[in-house]
Short mmCIF file of C-alpha atoms and ligand atoms in Angstrom, two decimals:
data_model
loop_
_atom_site.label_atom_id
_atom_site.label_comp_id
_atom_site.label_asym_id
_atom_site.label_seq_id
_atom_site.Cartn_x
_atom_site.Cartn_y
_atom_site.Cartn_z
CA MET A 1337 87.46 113.48 99.28
CA ASP A 1338 90.39 114.88 101.49
CA PHE A 1339 92.85 117.26 100.44
CA LYS A 1340 93.27 119.02 103.63
CA GLY A 1341 96.93 120.75 103.68
CA MET A 1342 97.72 119.39 100.53
CA VAL A 1343 99.73 121.51 98.13
CA VAL A 1344 97.97 121.82 94.56
CA VAL A 1345 99.39 123.73 91.62
CA ILE A 1346 97.12 124.82 88.96
CA THR A 1347 98.42 126.72 85.84
CA GLY A 1348 96.23 128.92 83.95
CA ALA A 1349 94.07 129.21 87.21
CA GLY A 1350 92.85 132.92 86.44
CA ARG A 1351 89.56 131.87 84.89
CA GLY A 1352 87.79 129.20 83.14
CA LEU A 1353 88.62 125.72 84.08
CA GLY A 1354 91.69 126.56 86.09
CA TYR A 1355 89.62 129.12 88.27
CA GLU A 1356 87.00 126.37 89.17
CA TYR A 1357 89.52 123.59 90.05
CA ALA A 1358 91.30 126.21 92.26
CA ARG A 1359 87.76 126.93 93.82
CA TYR A 1360 87.26 123.44 94.73
CA PHE A 1361 90.40 122.87 96.09
CA ALA A 1362 90.31 125.74 98.16
CA SER A 1363 86.94 124.94 99.73
CA LYS A 1364 88.52 121.52 100.63
CA GLY A 1365 91.39 123.06 102.42
CA ALA A 1366 94.36 122.55 99.90
CA ARG A 1367 97.13 125.22 99.96
CA LEU A 1368 97.34 126.72 96.54
CA VAL A 1369 99.67 128.01 93.95
CA LEU A 1370 97.85 129.57 91.28
CA ASN A 1371 99.57 130.32 87.95
CA ASP A 1372 98.54 132.96 85.36
CA PRO A 1373 100.13 135.49 83.47
CA GLY A 1374 96.73 137.06 82.15
CA ARG A 1375 96.04 140.55 82.90
CA GLN A 1376 93.03 143.00 83.21
CA GLY A 1377 94.54 146.43 82.78
CA ASP A 1378 97.27 146.64 85.14
CA ASN A 1379 96.46 143.60 87.28
CA TYR A 1380 96.87 139.78 87.01
CA VAL A 1381 93.50 138.36 87.09
CA VAL A 1382 94.82 135.40 89.27
CA ASP A 1383 95.50 137.87 91.99
CA PHE A 1384 91.98 138.76 92.12
CA ALA A 1385 90.93 135.32 91.99
CA ALA A 1386 93.30 134.36 94.93
CA LYS A 1387 92.13 137.15 97.12
CA GLY A 1388 88.55 136.02 96.43
CA LEU A 1389 89.21 132.42 97.60
CA ALA A 1390 91.59 133.59 100.45
CA ASN A 1391 88.50 135.35 101.83
CA GLU A 1392 85.70 132.87 100.93
CA PHE A 1393 87.62 129.87 102.33
CA GLY A 1394 90.28 131.14 104.52
CA ALA A 1395 92.67 129.12 101.96
CA GLN A 1396 96.39 129.65 101.93
CA VAL A 1397 97.02 130.85 98.26
CA VAL A 1398 100.26 132.32 96.62
CA THR A 1399 100.16 133.22 92.85
CA ASN A 1400 102.68 133.23 90.27
CA HIS A 1401 102.65 135.22 86.87
CA ASP A 1402 105.43 133.29 84.63
CA SER A 1403 104.42 131.55 81.32
CA VAL A 1404 104.46 127.79 82.17
CA GLU A 1405 107.17 127.44 79.78
CA PHE A 1406 108.92 128.36 82.93
CA GLY A 1407 107.46 125.83 84.80
CA ASP A 1408 110.36 125.68 87.34
CA LYS A 1409 109.77 129.10 88.64
CA ILE A 1410 106.10 127.88 89.09
CA ILE A 1411 107.23 124.96 91.06
CA ASP A 1412 109.73 127.05 92.96
CA ALA A 1413 107.01 129.34 94.21
CA ALA A 1414 105.19 126.22 95.52
CA ILE A 1415 108.33 124.88 97.40
CA LYS A 1416 109.23 128.45 98.90
CA ALA A 1417 105.70 128.87 99.93
CA PHE A 1418 104.78 125.24 101.39
CA GLY A 1419 107.90 123.28 101.16
CA ARG A 1420 106.13 120.64 98.81
CA VAL A 1421 103.90 119.96 95.90
CA ASP A 1422 101.34 117.19 95.76
CA ILE A 1423 99.04 117.82 92.94
CA LEU A 1424 99.62 119.50 89.55
CA VAL A 1425 96.86 120.52 87.23
CA ASN A 1426 98.56 121.26 83.78
CA ASN A 1427 95.83 123.35 82.43
CA ALA A 1428 97.16 126.69 80.92
CA GLY A 1429 96.43 127.00 77.11
CA ILE A 1430 95.81 129.05 74.34
CA LEU A 1431 94.41 128.89 70.72
CA VAL A 1432 95.71 130.16 67.27
CA ASP A 1433 93.37 128.82 65.01
CA LYS A 1434 94.14 128.95 61.17
CA SER A 1435 93.64 126.56 58.38
CA MET A 1436 96.88 125.24 56.79
CA VAL A 1437 96.70 127.59 54.04
CA LYS A 1438 97.06 130.36 56.31
CA MET A 1439 99.24 129.02 59.29
CA LYS A 1440 102.57 130.13 59.74
CA ALA A 1441 105.54 128.43 61.52
CA ALA A 1442 105.36 130.71 64.45
CA ASP A 1443 101.82 129.91 65.12
CA PHE A 1444 102.77 126.17 65.32
CA ASP A 1445 105.73 126.99 67.48
CA LEU A 1446 103.75 129.11 69.84
CA ILE A 1447 100.92 126.60 70.43
CA ASN A 1448 103.45 123.42 70.97
CA LYS A 1449 105.57 126.06 73.40
CA VAL A 1450 102.63 126.79 75.84
CA HIS A 1451 100.93 123.49 75.64
CA VAL A 1452 103.60 120.94 74.98
CA LYS A 1453 106.76 122.60 76.67
CA GLY A 1454 104.53 124.05 79.31
CA THR A 1455 103.27 120.73 80.48
CA PHE A 1456 106.63 119.39 80.31
CA ARG A 1457 108.50 121.87 82.27
CA CYS A 1458 106.08 122.12 85.26
CA THR A 1459 105.99 118.35 85.42
CA LEU A 1460 110.02 117.91 85.01
CA ALA A 1461 110.09 120.64 87.91
CA ALA A 1462 107.68 118.90 90.24
CA TRP A 1463 108.96 115.22 89.81
CA PRO A 1464 111.87 115.09 92.05
CA HIS A 1465 109.44 116.33 94.75
CA PHE A 1466 106.98 113.65 93.79
CA ARG A 1467 109.65 110.80 93.57
CA LYS A 1468 111.05 111.76 96.86
CA GLN A 1469 107.95 111.99 98.91
CA LYS A 1470 106.43 108.73 96.95
CA PHE A 1471 103.30 110.56 96.02
CA GLY A 1472 102.47 112.73 93.08
CA ARG A 1473 99.32 113.42 90.89
CA VAL A 1474 99.49 115.10 87.40
CA ILE A 1475 96.20 115.99 85.50
CA ASN A 1476 97.30 117.05 82.02
CA THR A 1477 94.63 118.62 79.57
CA GLY A 1478 94.19 117.33 76.30
CA SER A 1479 91.23 118.06 73.73
CA SER A 1480 88.90 116.35 71.31
CA SER A 1481 91.15 117.96 68.69
CA GLY A 1482 94.10 116.11 70.06
CA LEU A 1483 91.96 112.86 69.67
CA PHE A 1484 90.18 113.19 66.40
CA GLY A 1485 91.87 116.32 64.69
CA ASN A 1486 89.90 119.51 63.87
CA PHE A 1487 89.87 121.90 61.03
CA GLY A 1488 91.76 125.16 61.48
CA GLN A 1489 93.61 123.47 64.45
CA VAL A 1490 96.59 121.65 63.16
CA ASN A 1491 98.88 123.32 65.71
CA TYR A 1492 96.54 122.79 68.81
CA SER A 1493 95.36 119.24 67.58
CA ALA A 1494 99.28 118.11 67.56
CA ALA A 1495 100.13 119.94 70.90
CA LYS A 1496 97.19 118.26 72.39
CA ALA A 1497 97.99 114.75 71.13
CA ALA A 1498 101.65 115.08 72.26
CA ILE A 1499 100.30 116.07 75.63
CA HIS A 1500 98.67 112.55 75.93
CA GLY A 1501 101.97 111.37 74.69
CA LEU A 1502 103.57 112.53 77.77
CA THR A 1503 101.09 111.21 79.84
CA LEU A 1504 101.47 107.88 78.77
CA ALA A 1505 105.25 107.83 79.16
CA MET A 1506 105.26 109.72 82.54
CA ALA A 1507 102.68 107.35 83.79
CA LYS A 1508 105.13 104.26 83.03
CA GLU A 1509 107.92 106.17 84.72
CA GLY A 1510 105.93 107.18 87.83
CA GLU A 1511 104.03 103.88 88.77
CA ASN A 1512 106.83 102.82 91.11
CA SER A 1513 106.88 105.92 92.98
CA ASN A 1514 103.07 106.40 93.47
CA ILE A 1515 102.88 109.18 90.84
CA LYS A 1516 99.80 109.00 88.64
CA VAL A 1517 99.68 110.98 85.45
CA ASN A 1518 96.48 110.99 83.57
CA THR A 1519 94.93 113.39 80.84
CA ILE A 1520 91.22 114.97 80.29
CA ALA A 1521 89.63 116.22 77.45
CA PRO A 1522 87.10 118.78 78.67
CA VAL A 1523 84.17 120.32 77.16
CA ALA A 1524 83.31 123.63 78.97
CA ALA A 1525 81.48 127.02 78.40
CA THR A 1526 84.83 129.25 78.92
CA SER A 1527 86.35 132.13 77.09
CA MET A 1528 88.25 129.71 75.06
CA THR A 1529 85.07 128.23 73.63
CA GLN A 1530 82.95 131.53 73.30
CA GLY A 1531 81.22 131.59 70.05
CA VAL A 1532 82.11 127.71 69.22
CA ILE A 1533 79.75 126.05 71.69
CA GLN A 1534 76.08 126.64 70.99
CA GLU A 1535 74.35 129.04 73.19
CA ASP A 1536 71.57 127.00 74.09
CA ILE A 1537 73.93 124.20 75.25
CA LEU A 1538 76.22 126.38 77.21
CA LYS A 1539 74.62 125.85 80.63
CA ALA A 1540 75.10 122.08 80.11
CA VAL A 1541 78.90 122.34 79.79
CA HIS A 1542 79.66 124.84 82.95
CA PRO A 1543 83.32 124.45 83.60
CA ARG A 1544 82.40 123.45 87.31
CA PHE A 1545 81.00 120.06 85.82
CA VAL A 1546 84.70 119.17 85.08
CA VAL A 1547 85.80 119.69 88.25
CA PRO A 1548 84.73 116.48 89.89
CA LEU A 1549 86.78 114.22 87.90
CA VAL A 1550 89.82 116.16 88.09
CA ALA A 1551 89.46 115.84 92.00
CA VAL A 1552 89.39 112.02 91.47
CA LEU A 1553 92.40 111.85 89.52
CA ALA A 1554 94.11 114.09 92.06
CA SER A 1555 93.04 112.22 95.07
CA LYS A 1556 94.73 109.81 97.05
CA GLU A 1557 92.24 107.06 95.81
CA CYS A 1558 93.04 107.81 92.21
CA PRO A 1559 92.15 104.63 90.32
CA ASP A 1560 93.87 105.17 86.99
CA ASN A 1561 97.32 105.88 85.52
CA GLY A 1562 98.01 106.78 81.90
CA ALA A 1563 94.30 107.19 81.18
CA MET A 1564 92.49 109.59 78.81
CA PHE A 1565 89.03 110.63 79.65
CA GLU A 1566 86.41 112.93 78.02
CA VAL A 1567 84.43 114.88 80.59
CA GLY A 1568 81.94 117.73 80.48
CA GLY A 1569 78.14 118.15 81.34
CA GLY A 1570 78.12 114.96 83.97
CA TRP A 1571 79.44 112.72 81.09
CA ILE A 1572 82.85 110.81 82.20
CA THR A 1573 84.34 108.33 79.80
CA LYS A 1574 87.45 106.74 79.03
CA LEU A 1575 89.08 106.12 75.73
CA ARG A 1576 91.55 103.36 74.68
CA LEU A 1577 93.36 102.46 71.59
CA GLN A 1578 91.91 99.64 69.56
CA ARG A 1579 93.99 97.48 67.38
CA ALA A 1580 92.71 95.31 64.51
CA GLU A 1581 94.10 91.55 63.95
CA GLY A 1582 95.70 92.97 60.89
CA VAL A 1583 97.35 90.49 58.57
CA MET A 1584 100.47 88.62 58.45
CA LEU A 1585 102.49 88.74 55.31
CA PRO A 1586 105.97 87.64 54.32
CA PRO A 1587 107.93 90.78 55.61
CA ASP A 1588 109.17 91.31 51.87
CA ALA A 1589 105.28 91.11 50.31
CA SER A 1590 104.70 93.64 47.65
CA PRO A 1591 102.56 96.84 47.90
CA GLU A 1592 100.18 95.26 45.70
CA LYS A 1593 99.72 92.27 48.26
CA ILE A 1594 98.85 94.57 51.00
CA LEU A 1595 96.07 96.50 48.93
CA GLU A 1596 94.67 93.04 48.14
CA ASN A 1597 94.54 92.39 51.98
CA TRP A 1598 93.47 95.91 52.76
CA GLU A 1599 90.07 94.77 54.44
CA LYS A 1600 91.89 92.39 56.98
CA VAL A 1601 94.36 95.42 57.66
CA GLY A 1602 91.48 97.33 59.23
CA ASP A 1603 89.06 94.71 60.10
CA PHE A 1604 88.08 95.26 63.83
CA SER A 1605 85.57 92.63 63.84
CA ARG A 1606 87.66 89.88 64.77
CA ARG A 1607 90.35 89.22 67.33
CA SER A 1608 91.05 92.96 67.82
CA ASP A 1609 92.69 93.81 71.02
CA TYR A 1610 93.32 97.01 73.17
CA PRO A 1611 97.31 97.10 73.59
CA SER A 1612 99.11 99.51 75.95
CA SER A 1613 102.61 98.81 75.05
CA GLY A 1614 104.32 98.02 71.73
CA SER A 1615 106.60 95.08 73.13
CA ASP A 1616 103.90 92.42 72.04
CA SER A 1617 103.84 93.95 68.35
CA LEU A 1618 107.66 93.21 68.21
CA GLU A 1619 106.97 89.63 69.45
CA ARG A 1620 104.40 89.27 66.59
CA MET A 1621 106.71 90.69 64.01
CA PHE A 1622 109.59 88.33 65.05
CA ALA A 1623 107.68 85.22 64.85
CA ASN A 1624 106.12 86.27 61.37
CA PHE A 1625 109.80 86.74 60.14
CA GLU A 1626 110.96 83.48 61.76
CA ALA A 1627 107.69 81.50 60.25
CA THR A 1628 108.61 82.98 56.69
CA ALA A 1629 112.33 81.99 57.15
CA ARG A 1630 111.41 78.66 57.99
CA GLN A 1631 108.82 78.10 55.35
CA ARG A 1632 111.20 79.26 52.77
CA GLN A 1633 114.42 77.85 54.41
CA GLY A 1634 115.93 81.22 53.98
CA SER A 1635 115.43 85.01 55.25
CA PRO A 1636 112.98 87.21 53.62
CA LYS A 1637 114.48 89.24 51.00
CA LEU A 1638 115.63 92.85 51.84
P1 NAI B 1155 90.47 130.13 79.40
O1 NAI B 1155 91.00 130.57 77.86
O2 NAI B 1155 89.37 130.38 80.18
O3 NAI B 1155 91.52 129.93 80.25
C1 NAI B 1155 92.90 129.53 79.92
C2 NAI B 1155 93.95 130.40 80.96
O4 NAI B 1155 95.21 129.98 80.60
C3 NAI B 1155 93.88 131.88 80.89
O5 NAI B 1155 93.67 132.22 82.10
C4 NAI B 1155 94.92 132.09 80.01
O6 NAI B 1155 95.56 133.43 80.80
C5 NAI B 1155 96.04 130.88 80.82
N1 NAI B 1155 97.28 131.01 80.05
C6 NAI B 1155 97.54 131.20 78.70
N2 NAI B 1155 98.74 131.09 78.25
C7 NAI B 1155 99.43 130.94 79.33
C8 NAI B 1155 100.80 130.47 79.60
N3 NAI B 1155 101.73 130.65 78.69
N4 NAI B 1155 101.00 130.34 81.19
C9 NAI B 1155 100.18 130.11 81.88
N5 NAI B 1155 99.04 130.61 81.82
C10 NAI B 1155 98.54 130.64 80.51
O7 NAI B 1155 90.42 128.56 78.58
P2 NAI B 1155 89.74 126.92 79.46
O8 NAI B 1155 88.65 126.55 78.59
O9 NAI B 1155 89.43 127.30 80.74
O10 NAI B 1155 90.77 125.97 78.93
C11 NAI B 1155 91.60 125.62 80.02
C12 NAI B 1155 92.24 124.24 79.17
O11 NAI B 1155 91.20 123.11 78.68
C13 NAI B 1155 93.17 124.53 77.89
O12 NAI B 1155 94.38 123.79 78.07
C14 NAI B 1155 92.36 124.05 76.95
O13 NAI B 1155 93.14 124.11 75.79
C15 NAI B 1155 91.60 123.05 77.57
N6 NAI B 1155 90.48 122.64 76.57
C16 NAI B 1155 89.38 123.46 76.88
C17 NAI B 1155 88.11 122.98 76.05
C18 NAI B 1155 86.82 123.61 76.52
O14 NAI B 1155 85.81 123.44 76.29
N7 NAI B 1155 86.84 124.98 77.35
C19 NAI B 1155 88.28 121.90 75.22
C20 NAI B 1155 89.37 121.21 75.20
C21 NAI B 1155 90.28 121.67 75.91
#
């Protein structure tokens, strides 16, 4: 895959998954903007990482230490250093895990600021550049917690689900300008998962094993837009929504009638589908309303 000369911005690139992405793109001749405010003592970890990549691969690397919520400053760094941005990997992340009993509003706000606002602000700043050059690739970072929920992670689950919401809508807005936006839900042995993933399976989920999918999604050849993938340990799989056929009742049906039909509401065994927009739902609702009105020779009661 050819990334020579392309400008790649990676947030949270000082360690973990972000650092592994940086290493790959540096090895492929990309020009890099590595963001991370994380410090070790007086030094920014990302500066150390950048120096290493410049020495090892001769890569052109600049660093930025702003929090992702100030995404415009990160993208400005790319424009100032290289005059363009081609690929944005929204990777930065933190955890503040607490059960609902202990969670404070501030814990929710902080997680949403870093994950949701951070992803939005970085992409918003890169968007006009992508549109102008008719090319852009965005890799957003979700999580299995955002797909399935997780105990003690109400804040993080909400933020990660919201990130895929950003992906879905941005993908639709970007498609005419060759801007492709996808979400990954990675599993990797990093500081974030220390103590969470069992010791004996840590080696199976080295962060490097997530890199190849990110490369595909960042490439000119990227075959998807608006998709969600689980990735780790060499397993790459796409997820989608499934909708049951459901039941069509008169719009003014009682709650008791809905309960009587509950099995049909959730029956995926017959005529389920995989919707990618809400427009056909509206058509079905309108057709049902009209059919009821015709049958009764009058509109359903409000
Ligand atoms: P990590 O903790 O090793 O790295 C995260 C990096 O983000 C750190 O270097 C940190 O300094 C940086 N960061 C934190 N707040 C920031 C901010 N406001 N602005 C810029 N950078 C900031 O974690 P890891 O595992 O590499 O995580 C990367 C992404 O993958 C995160 O979004 C995480 O939620 C996600 N993820 C990771 C999983 C895993 O199994 N490791 C599972 C699911 C999701």
